[in-house]
C-alpha positions as YAML, in Angstrom:
chain: A
units: angstrom
residues:
- id: 1
  name: GLN
  ca: [-14.20, 6.04, -9.31]
- id: 2
  name: ARG
  ca: [-16.76, 8.73, -10.00]
- id: 3
  name: LEU
  ca: [-16.74, 12.38, -11.05]
- id: 4
  name: CYS
  ca: [-19.91, 14.54, -11.01]
- id: 5
  name: LEU
  ca: [-20.42, 18.18, -11.91]
- id: 6
  name: ASP
  ca: [-22.55, 19.48, -9.00]
- id: 7
  name: LYS
  ca: [-22.70, 23.20, -9.89]
- id: 8
  name: TRP
  ca: [-21.53, 25.45, -12.69]
- id: 9
  name: TYR
  ca: [-21.16, 29.20, -12.31]
- id: 10
  name: ALA
  ca: [-20.63, 31.15, -15.53]
- id: 11
  name: GLY
  ca: [-18.38, 34.12, -15.09]
- id: 12
  name: ASN
  ca: [-14.87, 35.32, -15.63]
- id: 13
  name: PRO
  ca: [-13.43, 32.95, -14.66]
- id: 14
  name: PRO
  ca: [-16.19, 30.34, -14.51]
- id: 15
  name: LYS
  ca: [-16.35, 28.01, -11.50]
- id: 16
  name: ALA
  ca: [-17.25, 24.36, -11.27]
- id: 17
  name: PHE
  ca: [-18.08, 22.39, -8.12]
- id: 18
  name: LEU
  ca: [-17.28, 18.71, -8.46]
- id: 19
  name: THR
  ca: [-17.85, 15.61, -6.40]
- id: 20
  name: ILE
  ca: [-15.07, 13.10, -6.91]
- id: 21
  name: GLU
  ca: [-14.99, 9.57, -5.50]
- id: 22
  name: CYS
  ca: [-11.51, 8.18, -5.95]
- id: 23
  name: SER
  ca: [-9.05, 5.70, -4.58]
- id: 24
  name: LYS
  ca: [-6.09, 6.58, -2.40]
- id: 25
  name: GLY
  ca: [-3.19, 7.96, -4.36]
- id: 26
  name: THR
  ca: [-5.38, 10.06, -6.67]
- id: 27
  name: TYR
  ca: [-4.01, 13.58, -7.13]
- id: 28
  name: VAL
  ca: [-7.12, 15.76, -7.26]
- id: 29
  name: ARG
  ca: [-5.14, 18.92, -8.11]
- id: 30
  name: THR
  ca: [-3.68, 17.12, -11.11]
- id: 31
  name: LEU
  ca: [-7.13, 15.87, -12.09]
- id: 32
  name: CYS
  ca: [-8.43, 19.47, -12.10]
- id: 33
  name: HIS
  ca: [-5.47, 20.58, -14.21]
- id: 34
  name: ASP
  ca: [-6.03, 17.70, -16.65]
- id: 35
  name: LEU
  ca: [-9.74, 18.60, -16.97]
- id: 36
  name: GLY
  ca: [-8.76, 22.16, -17.90]
- id: 37
  name: GLN
  ca: [-6.28, 20.88, -20.48]
- id: 38
  name: ALA
  ca: [-8.91, 18.58, -22.01]
- id: 39
  name: LEU
  ca: [-11.39, 21.49, -22.20]
- id: 40
  name: GLY
  ca: [-8.74, 23.77, -23.68]
- id: 41
  name: CYS
  ca: [-9.21, 26.48, -21.05]
- id: 42
  name: GLY
  ca: [-6.98, 25.58, -18.10]
- id: 43
  name: ALA
  ca: [-8.25, 24.86, -14.61]
- id: 44
  name: TYR
  ca: [-7.06, 24.75, -11.02]
- id: 45
  name: MET
  ca: [-8.43, 23.67, -7.66]
- id: 46
  name: SER
  ca: [-9.22, 26.55, -5.32]
- id: 47
  name: TYR
  ca: [-10.28, 24.41, -2.34]
- id: 48
  name: LEU
  ca: [-10.95, 20.85, -1.31]
- id: 49
  name: VAL
  ca: [-13.31, 19.30, 1.23]
- id: 50
  name: ARG
  ca: [-12.55, 15.66, 1.94]
- id: 51
  name: VAL
  ca: [-15.86, 14.07, 3.01]
- id: 52
  name: ARG
  ca: [-14.56, 10.53, 3.44]
- id: 53
  name: SER
  ca: [-11.23, 8.78, 3.86]
- id: 54
  name: GLY
  ca: [-11.49, 5.03, 4.28]
- id: 55
  name: SER
  ca: [-14.05, 4.37, 7.01]
- id: 56
  name: PHE
  ca: [-13.86, 7.96, 8.35]
- id: 57
  name: LYS
  ca: [-16.75, 10.25, 7.31]
- id: 58
  name: ILE
  ca: [-17.09, 14.00, 7.71]
- id: 59
  name: GLN
  ca: [-20.49, 13.66, 9.38]
- id: 60
  name: ASP
  ca: [-18.81, 11.71, 12.20]
- id: 61
  name: SER
  ca: [-16.13, 14.35, 12.73]
- id: 62
  name: TRP
  ca: [-15.86, 16.88, 15.55]
- id: 63
  name: THR
  ca: [-15.16, 20.60, 15.22]
- id: 64
  name: LEU
  ca: [-12.30, 22.06, 17.22]
- id: 65
  name: GLU
  ca: [-14.87, 23.93, 19.31]
- id: 66
  name: GLU
  ca: [-16.70, 20.67, 20.11]
- id: 67
  name: ILE
  ca: [-13.44, 18.98, 21.09]
- id: 68
  name: GLU
  ca: [-12.42, 21.89, 23.30]
- id: 69
  name: LYS
  ca: [-15.83, 21.91, 25.02]
- id: 70
  name: ALA
  ca: [-15.86, 18.14, 25.57]
- id: 71
  name: ALA
  ca: [-12.29, 18.08, 26.91]
- id: 72
  name: GLY
  ca: [-13.09, 21.00, 29.19]
- id: 73
  name: GLU
  ca: [-15.96, 18.94, 30.61]
- id: 74
  name: GLY
  ca: [-13.68, 15.94, 31.11]
- id: 75
  name: SER
  ca: [-15.13, 13.95, 28.20]
- id: 76
  name: PHE
  ca: [-12.85, 12.39, 25.62]
- id: 77
  name: ALA
  ca: [-15.56, 10.75, 23.51]
- id: 78
  name: PHE
  ca: [-13.98, 12.29, 20.40]
- id: 79
  name: LEU
  ca: [-11.01, 9.93, 20.70]
- id: 80
  name: LEU
  ca: [-11.29, 6.75, 18.66]
- id: 81
  name: PRO
  ca: [-9.73, 3.42, 19.55]
- id: 82
  name: LEU
  ca: [-6.60, 2.45, 17.62]
- id: 83
  name: THR
  ca: [-8.57, -0.25, 15.81]
- id: 84
  name: ALA
  ca: [-10.73, 2.43, 14.11]
- id: 85
  name: GLY
  ca: [-7.85, 3.34, 11.82]
- id: 86
  name: VAL
  ca: [-6.66, -0.16, 11.00]
- id: 87
  name: ASP
  ca: [-8.47, -1.95, 8.19]
- id: 88
  name: LEU
  ca: [-7.16, -5.46, 8.76]
- id: 89
  name: PRO
  ca: [-8.70, -8.72, 10.01]
- id: 90
  name: GLN
  ca: [-8.52, -9.19, 13.78]
- id: 91
  name: VAL
  ca: [-7.05, -12.19, 15.56]
- id: 92
  name: ILE
  ca: [-6.87, -12.80, 19.30]
- id: 93
  name: LEU
  ca: [-3.89, -14.12, 21.19]
- id: 94
  name: PRO
  ca: [-4.37, -16.20, 24.32]
- id: 95
  name: GLU
  ca: [-3.10, -14.58, 27.50]
- id: 96
  name: PHE
  ca: [-0.06, -16.88, 27.72]
- id: 97
  name: ARG
  ca: [1.22, -15.60, 24.31]
- id: 98
  name: ILE
  ca: [0.76, -11.83, 24.83]
- id: 99
  name: LYS
  ca: [4.10, -11.20, 26.53]
- id: 100
  name: ALA
  ca: [5.90, -13.28, 23.88]
- id: 101
  name: PHE
  ca: [4.26, -11.24, 21.08]
- id: 102
  name: LYS
  ca: [5.20, -7.96, 22.79]
- id: 103
  name: ASN
  ca: [8.79, -9.23, 23.05]
- id: 104
  name: GLY
  ca: [8.98, -10.04, 19.33]
- id: 105
  name: LEU
  ca: [8.44, -13.79, 19.42]
- id: 106
  name: PRO
  ca: [6.21, -15.68, 16.96]
- id: 107
  name: THR
  ca: [3.07, -17.62, 17.91]
- id: 108
  name: ARG
  ca: [2.08, -20.84, 16.16]
- id: 109
  name: LYS
  ca: [-1.16, -20.71, 14.18]
- id: 110
  name: GLU
  ca: [-2.97, -23.22, 16.43]
- id: 111
  name: PHE
  ca: [-2.77, -20.78, 19.36]
- id: 112
  name: VAL
  ca: [-4.36, -17.88, 17.43]
- id: 113
  name: GLN
  ca: [-8.14, -17.33, 17.50]
- id: 114
  name: GLY
  ca: [-10.07, -15.64, 14.71]
- id: 115
  name: SER
  ca: [-10.34, -15.79, 10.96]
- id: 116
  name: TRP
  ca: [-8.05, -14.27, 8.37]
- id: 117
  name: ASP
  ca: [-7.44, -14.35, 4.66]
- id: 118
  name: GLU
  ca: [-4.55, -16.64, 3.76]
- id: 119
  name: ASN
  ca: [-3.66, -14.23, 0.92]
- id: 120
  name: ALA
  ca: [-3.52, -11.18, 3.23]
- id: 121
  name: PRO
  ca: [-0.55, -11.69, 5.54]
- id: 122
  name: TYR
  ca: [-1.15, -8.75, 7.92]
- id: 123
  name: VAL
  ca: [-3.65, -8.83, 10.82]
- id: 124
  name: GLN
  ca: [-4.57, -6.77, 13.88]
- id: 125
  name: VAL
  ca: [-3.39, -8.68, 16.94]
- id: 126
  name: MET
  ca: [-5.67, -8.28, 19.94]
- id: 127
  name: ASP
  ca: [-5.93, -9.51, 23.46]
- id: 128
  name: ASN
  ca: [-9.62, -9.76, 24.39]
- id: 129
  name: GLU
  ca: [-10.11, -5.96, 24.22]
- id: 130
  name: ASN
  ca: [-6.97, -4.11, 23.14]
- id: 131
  name: LEU
  ca: [-4.91, -3.80, 20.01]
- id: 132
  name: LEU
  ca: [-1.47, -5.19, 20.78]
- id: 133
  name: GLY
  ca: [0.03, -4.60, 17.36]
- id: 134
  name: ILE
  ca: [0.12, -5.68, 13.74]
- id: 135
  name: GLY
  ca: [1.16, -9.23, 13.01]
- id: 136
  name: VAL
  ca: [2.34, -10.93, 9.85]
- id: 137
  name: TRP
  ca: [1.91, -14.60, 8.94]
- id: 138
  name: ARG
  ca: [5.09, -16.46, 7.99]
- id: 139
  name: GLU
  ca: [5.85, -20.16, 8.07]
- id: 140
  name: GLU
  ca: [2.58, -21.11, 9.83]
- id: 141
  name: SER
  ca: [3.27, -18.66, 12.67]
- id: 142
  name: LEU
  ca: [2.20, -15.13, 13.56]
- id: 143
  name: TYR
  ca: [5.17, -12.78, 13.90]
- id: 144
  name: PRO
  ca: [5.02, -9.27, 15.38]
- id: 145
  name: HIS
  ca: [5.37, -6.60, 12.68]
- id: 146
  name: LYS
  ca: [4.53, -3.52, 14.81]
- id: 147
  name: VAL
  ca: [3.93, -3.70, 18.54]
- id: 148
  name: PHE
  ca: [2.10, -0.93, 20.44]
...
């Protein structure tokens, strides 16, 4: 967590530009209000630029004009794989267990490749290249939680 005052503009009303690094679930509008209460003058947020959310950064983003141009040229490089938005360990199922996973059946631990945290029950379930779904560990087996 971090809060920095980047710029201050005196005036009526004065304006402050802040950089805030916070965890998910932080209400920035409420934080601005609370700062105003603590200063005894009131405060509100007039705009917000989110520069990062998880692993996504603003410098890696595309403008609508860039997307339109790329799509018009037949390029879809702006599309990210599903795995880009899933922050979980990856495991790989052998080919003979893929259909079973997609049909909701569990796979015993000895058939699953990869490493995972025993305290974090959810994992990305992959074939060799594609995200099949999200799995959950129960009773020494990997069960489908969400299948794509």
